[in-house]
């Protein structure tokens, strides 16, 4: 086999386009939102749906594996004697849909139109999971076998920081022997240029809760004499970053690598257009940490964002109260050797120090993951690069990702396996936002990329 | 007549206690929330309920008078020849009930227990409105007439800054001739000591809206490069006050009187216990503008509070977004000659100056009212003081109020009438908050105070 798509697979994929798309839309219609407990049944339904597909396609040992949270779907096919074994990871849970009023169509009524698959999960990550199902199906149908050994690990808690996965990996260590892990939960570079992701930022996700009084107070009777939790929360948040975009938590930058000139040059050489990136968001002028380019800010510098804030009266009109309490979700993206477990107590101490007297503050740890650097010279990474070039017609660029995939760090650190981040979403996918979509060509060509990669790994090994 | 309750009125009130209480609870059960448009029908129902009562009791020219907003209930009885004419103002609208989870009982399922009337509106202001109905009813039943001429003006938009009242006063100027206005929408002093309110703070109520992008963004892909509207909002709010509690808007204090030593001494002489005041709220240590006592802060100094704040993800768990927009309701309490119309543009300019680049900010004017100083040496004010002493057994103290009653300023400035603020709620009434209540003894004795006041005014005039 060479690094080109087997024509028999191309014929099979072309012949099944309609049923493949119907299956994708059926999968996307399941509102598998992991963050909201009322969707636990939908999560379970999505897991069962995948398990049925895996069994039907030809995988063995299919299992909807219980965890303290949402289930992990496991399956394997280990009959490619002499070929390498690869763990394939995707996730079937999706982000919540709010603000629902900004969706142009119903998030769980997906459709394919004008070259796009539109709907929650189309890009992140159910669409990519579905590509792996269809690539394996094509191989099973055409050959009755896979060219490599695969272990499927499809998770349902990625959007809530994969809380159950470490325990599951530990408990299942015995059946997770492999040569590498391929994770498809990343995307292409700006301009929809094929890419392999070399670095991922880590994550520290917190909730700050400021409490004043047991009940709301009349702002006339008590305003000016009792501290206001919402004003206090604003003061705390404002103190977290200075006007140059530097996080003010002492020790925050201790484990952040300084970029050398060569690294800066490599980033500067990428075909990145800050104006196109800005225009894609509809944002005003780009901002961020002073002294760094946009790509440096995204991939090599940590940052801090309020993901949500609330307290007091949010209705129509006016209500003259001092809110009893106020809250914010605050998350940090981490780089280099920053460790969420090391940073959390520093963050808590700083928040407590910034809290004005008269109110109380507490900080919850909602999740975390270390930054990841993948081995881009590993044979599987190199094979993936060749497969992308063979199918998309241009060599991939090696990029960083601003986002976090805690599971990458878990596979790397817990199982000691090389992790390859081969993802297919387009940069304007609106992941985590209203009107999420995936470019249909990325989905279709990506299925072929996966087939080429498995063939390449199987053939290389056999020789 | 003297400044003592006519025994026939006492007998009548004692005989009707049960029906009066049933009527009060019936009135409180109507969820007349003016801020929420879905309650417009309830507001109308409350107005109709009052109109029927007024007509039944014996008032004339009863009218549910339409406005661009909620109706004003007007009635009069002008047959006390030679006696003065008093406008009685109360409001029948109430605050929203959120946070509903902090109510120990249903806000619109009121009850009387352990010496308290409990439910939304019991103190602010439907309970006090009901006292005026019952005082007049007792006089009509016992005497077939009132000792004074009364014009009833009961409003339904007080909790949303009385937007329609100025136009209505202007349009009805012809039938609003009077010697004074008695407003019952204030309360007693700490320790539940009878009080007449001499000063009211004014109000400037705004909403700050910060907009970043048309949709939420993935905080991994864009965090650190795109300004975050929630972080920006926190920065704006934090800039509004310094750590000494001083509002930072340039010119904010231009029209604030400096307290002289005599005024400070008068305030210091009041039987005020800061610790009891603090304990009543469940707050931590009291805070506020450095250099002023608690009563000075409440009554003689302006302040600024966030009444509500919201943006981004507020659900369970974590969602890694940069919110598309973030919002806050911010109100200021005004004193002395501060004018909301003068301050609003200064506030807007400051907010705009504090907004970081990369996001847009706009400010809405949601309402305002000037501060008020009442003529405490006016004969009606002095008669009110005597009536309170005669019924409650101790002379009232003259106090300020931290709250705002824009309508007091409207009567004073539009109609040129002296305004007397005689209110009966208890300081721990939880107005605008969960578990609102009124002390039953204030309600019962206050009905008698009103009877004594009308008798006193009628008798004084007739000599």
Short mmCIF file of C-alpha atoms in Angstrom, two decimals, chain A:
data_model
loop_
_atom_site.label_atom_id
_atom_site.label_comp_id
_atom_site.label_asym_id
_atom_site.label_seq_id
_atom_site.Cartn_x
_atom_site.Cartn_y
_atom_site.Cartn_z
CA UNK A 1 0.00 0.00 0.00
CA UNK A 2 1.10 3.54 -0.63
CA UNK A 3 -0.02 6.81 0.90
CA UNK A 4 -2.97 7.06 -1.47
CA UNK A 5 -6.57 6.09 -1.06
CA UNK A 6 -7.46 2.56 -2.18
CA UNK A 7 -9.85 3.08 -5.15
CA UNK A 8 -12.13 0.40 -3.76
CA UNK A 9 -12.59 2.49 -0.64
CA UNK A 10 -13.31 5.56 -2.73
CA UNK A 11 -15.99 3.61 -4.63
CA UNK A 12 -17.51 2.34 -1.39
CA UNK A 13 -17.53 5.80 0.21
CA UNK A 14 -19.07 7.38 -2.88
CA UNK A 15 -21.79 4.75 -2.99
CA UNK A 16 -22.75 5.28 0.66
CA UNK A 17 -22.78 9.07 0.80
CA UNK A 18 -26.51 9.37 1.31
CA UNK A 19 -26.79 6.81 4.10
CA UNK A 20 -23.66 8.14 5.77
CA UNK A 21 -25.12 11.65 5.88
CA UNK A 22 -28.47 10.40 7.18
CA UNK A 23 -26.62 8.55 9.92
CA UNK A 24 -24.61 11.65 10.84
CA UNK A 25 -27.73 13.80 11.16
CA UNK A 26 -29.42 11.11 13.26
CA UNK A 27 -26.42 11.14 15.60
CA UNK A 28 -26.34 14.96 15.81
CA UNK A 29 -30.02 15.06 16.69
CA UNK A 30 -29.31 13.51 20.11
CA UNK A 31 -28.85 16.49 22.52
CA UNK A 32 -25.92 14.95 24.37
CA UNK A 33 -25.07 17.95 26.58
CA UNK A 34 -22.81 16.69 29.34
CA UNK A 35 -22.89 19.82 31.53
CA UNK A 36 -26.62 19.72 32.22
CA UNK A 37 -27.94 16.91 34.37
CA UNK A 38 -31.34 16.93 32.65
CA UNK A 39 -29.58 15.62 29.52
CA UNK A 40 -28.09 12.54 31.25
CA UNK A 41 -30.61 10.36 29.40
CA UNK A 42 -29.59 11.87 26.06
CA UNK A 43 -25.94 11.23 26.83
CA UNK A 44 -26.78 7.61 27.53
CA UNK A 45 -28.78 7.42 24.32
CA UNK A 46 -25.81 8.77 22.33
CA UNK A 47 -23.51 6.18 23.93
CA UNK A 48 -25.92 3.37 23.08
CA UNK A 49 -26.25 4.66 19.52
CA UNK A 50 -22.46 4.54 19.06
CA UNK A 51 -22.19 1.08 20.62
CA UNK A 52 -24.78 -0.30 18.21
CA UNK A 53 -22.93 1.25 15.26
CA UNK A 54 -19.57 -0.16 16.38
CA UNK A 55 -21.00 -3.66 16.73
CA UNK A 56 -22.81 -3.50 13.42
CA UNK A 57 -19.69 -2.28 11.58
CA UNK A 58 -17.55 -5.15 12.85
CA UNK A 59 -15.84 -4.06 16.05
CA UNK A 60 -15.53 -6.54 18.92
CA UNK A 61 -15.83 -6.29 22.69
CA UNK A 62 -18.22 -3.37 22.33
CA UNK A 63 -19.09 -1.98 25.73
CA UNK A 64 -20.90 1.05 27.15
CA UNK A 65 -18.66 1.31 30.15
CA UNK A 66 -20.11 2.93 33.25
CA UNK A 67 -18.21 5.65 35.13
CA UNK A 68 -19.17 7.85 38.09
CA UNK A 69 -20.26 10.34 35.39
CA UNK A 70 -21.26 9.65 31.81
CA UNK A 71 -20.33 6.34 30.13
CA UNK A 72 -17.26 5.69 27.99
CA UNK A 73 -17.86 3.63 24.87
CA UNK A 74 -15.11 1.05 24.34
CA UNK A 75 -14.62 -1.37 21.45
CA UNK A 76 -11.68 -2.95 19.72
CA UNK A 77 -10.62 -4.95 16.71
CA UNK A 78 -7.26 -6.62 17.23
CA UNK A 79 -6.93 -9.12 14.39
CA UNK A 80 -4.36 -7.30 12.23
CA UNK A 81 -1.49 -9.56 13.21
CA UNK A 82 1.83 -7.80 13.14
CA UNK A 83 0.31 -4.38 12.56
CA UNK A 84 0.50 -1.60 15.14
CA UNK A 85 -2.29 -0.90 17.62
CA UNK A 86 -3.80 2.57 17.81
CA UNK A 87 -6.24 3.97 20.37
CA UNK A 88 -8.77 6.28 18.69
CA UNK A 89 -10.26 8.92 20.95
CA UNK A 90 -13.21 11.22 20.24
CA UNK A 91 -16.01 12.53 22.44
CA UNK A 92 -19.74 12.30 21.91
CA UNK A 93 -20.83 14.96 24.42
CA UNK A 94 -21.44 18.54 23.33
CA UNK A 95 -21.52 22.04 24.81
CA UNK A 96 -24.76 23.59 26.10
CA UNK A 97 -26.62 25.64 23.51
CA UNK A 98 -27.19 28.93 25.29
CA UNK A 99 -27.47 31.70 24.25
CA UNK A 100 -30.19 29.89 22.34
CA UNK A 101 -31.58 33.14 20.90
CA UNK A 102 -28.44 33.59 18.79
CA UNK A 103 -28.90 30.30 16.92
CA UNK A 104 -30.31 30.83 13.44
CA UNK A 105 -31.69 27.28 13.42
CA UNK A 106 -32.47 24.76 16.14
CA UNK A 107 -29.15 23.37 17.49
CA UNK A 108 -30.37 19.77 17.54
CA UNK A 109 -32.21 19.89 14.22
CA UNK A 110 -29.05 19.55 12.09
CA UNK A 111 -28.88 19.77 8.31
CA UNK A 112 -26.40 19.81 5.43
CA UNK A 113 -26.58 22.81 3.13
CA UNK A 114 -24.19 24.93 1.05
CA UNK A 115 -21.24 22.69 1.86
CA UNK A 116 -21.74 22.81 5.61
CA UNK A 117 -23.00 20.42 8.26
CA UNK A 118 -24.84 22.69 10.71
CA UNK A 119 -25.80 21.83 14.29
CA UNK A 120 -24.42 21.45 17.80
CA UNK A 121 -21.61 18.86 17.79
CA UNK A 122 -21.09 18.90 14.01
CA UNK A 123 -17.46 19.95 14.49
CA UNK A 124 -16.88 19.44 18.21
CA UNK A 125 -16.75 16.49 18.27
CA UNK A 126 -19.56 14.23 17.12
CA UNK A 127 -18.89 14.94 13.45
CA UNK A 128 -15.28 13.80 13.83
CA UNK A 129 -16.29 10.74 15.86
CA UNK A 130 -18.68 9.86 13.04
CA UNK A 131 -15.84 10.10 10.50
CA UNK A 132 -13.94 7.38 12.37
CA UNK A 133 -17.04 5.15 12.38
CA UNK A 134 -17.46 5.59 8.64
CA UNK A 135 -13.77 5.10 7.77
CA UNK A 136 -13.69 1.82 9.69
CA UNK A 137 -17.00 0.75 8.16
CA UNK A 138 -15.66 1.31 4.65
CA UNK A 139 -12.58 -0.79 5.43
CA UNK A 140 -14.66 -3.59 6.97
CA UNK A 141 -17.08 -3.63 4.03
CA UNK A 142 -14.39 -3.62 1.32
CA UNK A 143 -11.80 -5.85 3.01
CA UNK A 144 -13.63 -7.64 5.82
CA UNK A 145 -10.82 -6.43 8.06
CA UNK A 146 -8.87 -3.42 9.23
CA UNK A 147 -5.19 -2.91 8.28
CA UNK A 148 -4.35 -1.92 11.88
CA UNK A 149 -5.50 -2.89 15.33
CA UNK A 150 -7.82 -0.29 16.80
CA UNK A 151 -9.07 0.35 20.32
CA UNK A 152 -11.97 2.79 20.38
CA UNK A 153 -12.35 5.11 23.40
CA UNK A 154 -15.27 7.50 22.90
CA UNK A 155 -15.95 9.70 25.89
CA UNK A 156 -19.04 11.60 27.14
CA UNK A 157 -17.53 14.15 29.55
CA UNK A 158 -14.97 16.04 27.47
CA UNK A 159 -16.90 19.31 27.69
CA UNK A 160 -16.93 19.03 31.48
CA UNK A 161 -13.17 18.38 31.78
CA UNK A 162 -13.27 14.56 31.50
CA UNK A 163 -13.67 14.03 35.22
CA UNK A 164 -14.21 10.25 35.01
CA UNK A 165 -11.63 9.43 32.37
CA UNK A 166 -8.49 9.20 34.55
CA UNK A 167 -10.12 6.61 36.81
CA UNK A 168 -11.39 4.68 33.81
CA UNK A 169 -7.96 4.67 32.13
CA UNK A 170 -6.43 3.44 35.36
CA UNK A 171 -9.03 0.67 35.79
CA UNK A 172 -8.73 -0.40 32.14
CA UNK A 173 -4.98 -0.09 31.81
CA UNK A 174 -4.80 -3.85 31.12
CA UNK A 175 -6.72 -3.59 27.86
CA UNK A 176 -5.29 -0.30 26.64
CA UNK A 177 -1.94 -1.51 25.34
CA UNK A 178 -1.17 0.41 22.13
CA UNK A 179 1.55 2.03 20.07
CA UNK A 180 -0.08 5.47 19.91
CA UNK A 181 -3.24 7.43 20.51
CA UNK A 182 -4.94 9.33 17.69
CA UNK A 183 -7.25 12.06 18.99
CA UNK A 184 -9.58 13.71 16.50
CA UNK A 185 -10.85 16.78 18.33
CA UNK A 186 -8.79 19.57 16.80
CA UNK A 187 -8.98 21.51 13.60
CA UNK A 188 -7.34 22.96 10.55
CA UNK A 189 -5.39 26.21 10.42
CA UNK A 190 -6.81 29.59 9.37
CA UNK A 191 -7.85 29.46 5.75
CA UNK A 192 -8.89 25.83 6.37
CA UNK A 193 -5.31 24.61 5.76
CA UNK A 194 -4.75 20.98 6.87
CA UNK A 195 -2.90 20.87 10.17
CA UNK A 196 -1.58 18.60 12.87
CA UNK A 197 -1.64 20.07 16.34
CA UNK A 198 1.64 20.06 18.19
CA UNK A 199 0.69 21.86 21.41
CA UNK A 200 -2.49 22.27 23.43
CA UNK A 201 -3.05 24.76 26.20
CA UNK A 202 -3.99 23.39 29.58
CA UNK A 203 -6.91 24.56 31.69
CA UNK A 204 -7.81 25.68 35.17
CA UNK A 205 -11.56 26.25 35.50
CA UNK A 206 -12.95 27.90 38.64
CA UNK A 207 -16.07 29.48 40.03
CA UNK A 208 -15.84 32.53 42.27
CA UNK A 209 -18.75 32.95 44.73
CA UNK A 210 -19.12 36.21 46.65
CA UNK A 211 -21.68 36.22 49.46
CA UNK A 212 -22.93 39.25 51.33
CA UNK A 213 -26.18 38.76 53.18
CA UNK A 214 -28.72 35.94 53.55
CA UNK A 215 -31.22 37.88 51.42
CA UNK A 216 -31.17 40.73 48.94
CA UNK A 217 -31.27 44.14 50.63
CA UNK A 218 -33.06 47.34 49.64
CA UNK A 219 -30.37 49.44 48.01
CA UNK A 220 -31.91 52.60 49.47
CA UNK A 221 -31.93 51.45 53.07
CA UNK A 222 -28.52 49.81 52.93
CA UNK A 223 -26.69 51.23 49.89
CA UNK A 224 -23.48 52.91 50.93
CA UNK A 225 -23.28 51.13 54.28
CA UNK A 226 -23.25 47.45 53.33
CA UNK A 227 -20.72 46.03 50.87
CA UNK A 228 -22.31 44.94 47.58
CA UNK A 229 -21.27 41.42 46.45
CA UNK A 230 -21.64 42.30 42.76
CA UNK A 231 -19.44 45.39 43.11
CA UNK A 232 -16.97 43.28 45.10
CA UNK A 233 -16.94 40.58 42.43
CA UNK A 234 -16.26 43.18 39.74
CA UNK A 235 -13.36 44.49 41.80
CA UNK A 236 -11.90 40.98 42.17
CA UNK A 237 -12.22 40.21 38.47
CA UNK A 238 -10.75 43.56 37.45
CA UNK A 239 -7.75 42.86 39.67
CA UNK A 240 -7.02 39.53 37.98
CA UNK A 241 -5.48 41.09 34.84
CA UNK A 242 -3.75 44.41 34.33
CA UNK A 243 -4.40 46.68 31.36
CA UNK A 244 -1.51 45.03 29.48
CA UNK A 245 -3.30 41.69 29.65
CA UNK A 246 -0.94 40.22 32.26
CA UNK A 247 -2.49 37.92 34.86
CA UNK A 248 -1.73 39.36 38.29
CA UNK A 249 -1.81 36.17 40.37
CA UNK A 250 1.66 35.95 41.97
CA UNK A 251 3.69 33.08 40.52
CA UNK A 252 1.31 32.63 37.58
CA UNK A 253 4.11 32.84 34.98
CA UNK A 254 6.71 30.82 36.93
CA UNK A 255 6.44 27.75 34.65
CA UNK A 256 5.86 29.53 31.35
CA UNK A 257 8.65 29.06 28.80
CA UNK A 258 10.18 32.12 27.22
CA UNK A 259 9.90 31.95 23.44
CA UNK A 260 13.26 31.97 21.70
CA UNK A 261 13.80 33.77 18.41
CA UNK A 262 13.59 30.55 16.39
CA UNK A 263 10.20 29.69 17.87
CA UNK A 264 8.97 33.22 17.21
CA UNK A 265 10.20 32.96 13.63
CA UNK A 266 8.42 29.64 13.06
CA UNK A 267 5.15 31.16 14.23
CA UNK A 268 5.67 34.28 12.17
CA UNK A 269 6.23 32.15 9.06
CA UNK A 270 2.75 30.61 9.21
CA UNK A 271 0.23 32.00 6.72
CA UNK A 272 -1.79 33.75 9.43
CA UNK A 273 -3.87 36.85 8.73
CA UNK A 274 -4.81 38.59 11.99
CA UNK A 275 -7.43 40.68 10.20
CA UNK A 276 -9.15 37.58 8.78
CA UNK A 277 -9.02 36.00 12.23
CA UNK A 278 -10.54 39.14 13.75
CA UNK A 279 -13.19 39.44 11.03
CA UNK A 280 -14.20 35.81 11.59
CA UNK A 281 -15.21 36.70 15.16
CA UNK A 282 -16.93 40.01 14.40
CA UNK A 283 -14.79 41.44 17.20
CA UNK A 284 -13.45 44.96 17.50
CA UNK A 285 -9.65 45.44 17.33
CA UNK A 286 -7.77 42.41 18.68
CA UNK A 287 -6.44 42.74 22.21
CA UNK A 288 -4.26 40.71 24.55
CA UNK A 289 -0.96 40.53 26.31
CA UNK A 290 1.30 43.36 25.24
CA UNK A 291 4.52 42.28 23.49
CA UNK A 292 3.25 39.15 21.75
CA UNK A 293 1.84 38.40 18.30
CA UNK A 294 -1.66 36.98 18.00
CA UNK A 295 -0.41 33.44 17.36
CA UNK A 296 2.01 33.74 20.27
CA UNK A 297 -0.89 34.84 22.48
CA UNK A 298 -3.09 31.97 21.32
CA UNK A 299 -0.59 29.11 21.48
CA UNK A 300 2.30 30.04 23.74
CA UNK A 301 0.90 32.40 26.39
CA UNK A 302 -1.55 31.67 29.20
CA UNK A 303 -4.65 33.76 29.59
CA UNK A 304 -7.69 34.29 31.82
CA UNK A 305 -11.33 34.75 30.83
CA UNK A 306 -14.65 35.23 32.56
CA UNK A 307 -16.88 32.56 30.98
CA UNK A 308 -19.99 33.67 32.81
CA UNK A 309 -21.09 36.14 35.47
CA UNK A 310 -24.34 36.57 37.36
CA UNK A 311 -25.96 38.03 40.45
CA UNK A 312 -28.99 40.07 41.49
CA UNK A 313 -31.73 41.29 39.19
CA UNK A 314 -31.46 40.39 35.50
CA UNK A 315 -35.03 41.06 34.38
CA UNK A 316 -36.73 43.77 32.43
CA UNK A 317 -36.82 47.21 34.06
CA UNK A 318 -35.31 48.13 37.38
CA UNK A 319 -35.07 46.57 40.82
CA UNK A 320 -33.30 48.44 43.56
CA UNK A 321 -31.50 45.80 45.53
CA UNK A 322 -28.10 44.93 46.87
CA UNK A 323 -27.81 41.32 45.67
CA UNK A 324 -27.28 38.71 48.39
CA UNK A 325 -24.56 37.05 46.30
CA UNK A 326 -22.75 37.21 42.96
CA UNK A 327 -20.85 34.61 40.94
CA UNK A 328 -18.44 34.21 38.07
CA UNK A 329 -16.99 31.30 36.13
CA UNK A 330 -13.34 32.15 35.52
CA UNK A 331 -11.02 29.93 33.54
CA UNK A 332 -7.35 30.10 32.69
CA UNK A 333 -5.60 28.59 29.67
CA UNK A 334 -2.19 27.23 30.60
CA UNK A 335 1.03 26.65 28.61
CA UNK A 336 4.48 25.07 28.94
CA UNK A 337 4.80 23.47 32.37
CA UNK A 338 1.98 25.31 34.14
CA UNK A 339 0.09 22.89 36.38
CA UNK A 340 -3.53 23.56 37.41
CA UNK A 341 -3.01 21.84 40.75
CA UNK A 342 -0.08 24.13 41.53
CA UNK A 343 -1.84 27.28 40.31
CA UNK A 344 -5.23 26.76 41.97
CA UNK A 345 -4.14 27.57 45.53
CA UNK A 346 -2.23 30.63 44.26
CA UNK A 347 -5.36 31.77 42.43
CA UNK A 348 -7.52 31.26 45.54
CA UNK A 349 -5.10 33.21 47.72
CA UNK A 350 -5.06 36.12 45.28
CA UNK A 351 -8.87 36.21 44.94
CA UNK A 352 -9.21 36.19 48.72
CA UNK A 353 -6.68 39.01 49.02
CA UNK A 354 -8.57 41.11 46.45
CA UNK A 355 -11.96 40.63 48.12
CA UNK A 356 -13.09 43.79 49.93
CA UNK A 357 -14.08 43.52 53.59
CA UNK A 358 -17.76 43.08 54.42
CA UNK A 359 -18.38 40.17 52.04
CA UNK A 360 -17.06 36.61 51.87
CA UNK A 361 -15.51 34.91 48.87
CA UNK A 362 -14.95 31.26 48.06
CA UNK A 363 -13.50 29.61 44.97
CA UNK A 364 -14.54 26.26 43.51
CA UNK A 365 -12.24 24.10 41.39
CA UNK A 366 -14.38 22.98 38.43
CA UNK A 367 -11.67 21.19 36.46
CA UNK A 368 -8.18 21.31 35.10
CA UNK A 369 -5.71 19.80 32.70
CA UNK A 370 -2.00 20.26 32.00
CA UNK A 371 -0.72 21.70 28.72
CA UNK A 372 0.38 19.12 26.12
CA UNK A 373 3.25 18.93 23.61
CA UNK A 374 2.96 16.06 21.12
CA UNK A 375 5.86 14.15 19.44
CA UNK A 376 5.51 15.37 15.86
CA UNK A 377 8.44 13.21 14.68
CA UNK A 378 6.75 9.99 15.83
CA UNK A 379 6.05 7.51 12.94
CA UNK A 380 2.28 7.77 13.48
CA UNK A 381 2.46 11.59 13.42
CA UNK A 382 4.54 11.46 10.24
CA UNK A 383 2.12 8.97 8.66
CA UNK A 384 -0.76 11.25 9.57
CA UNK A 385 1.00 14.16 7.88
CA UNK A 386 1.44 12.08 4.72
CA UNK A 387 -2.19 10.94 4.79
CA UNK A 388 -3.40 14.53 5.06
CA UNK A 389 -1.18 15.56 2.14
CA UNK A 390 -2.36 12.61 0.05
CA UNK A 391 -6.05 13.35 0.55
CA UNK A 392 -6.21 17.15 0.95
CA UNK A 393 -3.49 17.88 -1.58
CA UNK A 394 -1.19 19.91 0.60
CA UNK A 395 1.20 19.14 3.43
CA UNK A 396 -0.24 20.00 6.83
CA UNK A 397 1.19 22.78 8.97
CA UNK A 398 2.16 22.02 12.54
CA UNK A 399 0.26 24.31 14.82
CA UNK A 400 -0.62 25.00 18.41
CA UNK A 401 -4.13 25.12 19.70
CA UNK A 402 -5.51 27.69 22.09
CA UNK A 403 -7.96 25.15 23.44
CA UNK A 404 -7.49 22.40 25.94
CA UNK A 405 -8.06 18.65 25.64
CA UNK A 406 -7.36 17.35 29.12
CA UNK A 407 -7.66 13.82 27.79
CA UNK A 408 -4.53 14.27 25.66
CA UNK A 409 -2.58 14.95 28.81
CA UNK A 410 -4.19 11.96 30.53
CA UNK A 411 -3.23 9.51 27.77
CA UNK A 412 0.26 10.94 27.64
CA UNK A 413 0.91 10.95 31.37
CA UNK A 414 -1.18 8.03 32.61
CA UNK A 415 -0.59 5.49 29.83
CA UNK A 416 2.75 6.85 28.66
CA UNK A 417 1.61 6.76 25.03
CA UNK A 418 2.50 9.15 22.22
CA UNK A 419 -0.54 11.25 21.36
CA UNK A 420 -1.22 12.45 17.80
CA UNK A 421 -3.75 15.26 17.40
CA UNK A 422 -5.26 14.81 13.95
CA UNK A 423 -8.48 16.81 13.75
CA UNK A 424 -10.58 18.00 10.84
CA UNK A 425 -12.77 20.89 11.96
CA UNK A 426 -12.59 24.21 10.13
CA UNK A 427 -11.38 27.34 11.96
CA UNK A 428 -14.78 29.05 11.57
CA UNK A 429 -16.67 26.12 13.08
CA UNK A 430 -18.27 28.17 15.91
CA UNK A 431 -17.43 25.42 18.36
CA UNK A 432 -18.90 26.17 21.83
CA UNK A 433 -21.00 28.92 20.25
CA UNK A 434 -24.29 29.31 18.40
CA UNK A 435 -24.49 28.10 14.78
CA UNK A 436 -21.75 25.47 15.06
CA UNK A 437 -20.93 23.92 11.71
CA UNK A 438 -18.43 21.70 9.92
CA UNK A 439 -17.28 22.06 6.35
CA UNK A 440 -18.69 19.05 4.49
CA UNK A 441 -15.48 18.65 2.43
CA UNK A 442 -13.44 18.34 5.62
CA UNK A 443 -15.78 15.60 6.80
CA UNK A 444 -15.76 13.72 3.50
CA UNK A 445 -12.06 14.06 2.71
CA UNK A 446 -11.20 13.44 6.36
CA UNK A 447 -12.87 10.02 6.27
CA UNK A 448 -10.53 9.22 3.39
CA UNK A 449 -7.54 10.59 5.34
CA UNK A 450 -8.30 8.21 8.18
CA UNK A 451 -8.50 5.26 5.74
CA UNK A 452 -5.13 6.24 4.23
CA UNK A 453 -3.56 6.58 7.66
CA UNK A 454 -4.68 3.11 8.80
CA UNK A 455 -3.51 1.60 5.51
CA UNK A 456 -0.20 3.38 5.78
CA UNK A 457 0.43 2.16 9.34
CA UNK A 458 -0.59 -1.39 8.45
CA UNK A 459 1.54 -1.52 5.34
CA UNK A 460 4.60 0.11 6.90
CA UNK A 461 4.69 -2.46 9.63
CA UNK A 462 4.22 -5.46 7.36
CA UNK A 463 6.76 -4.13 5.17
#
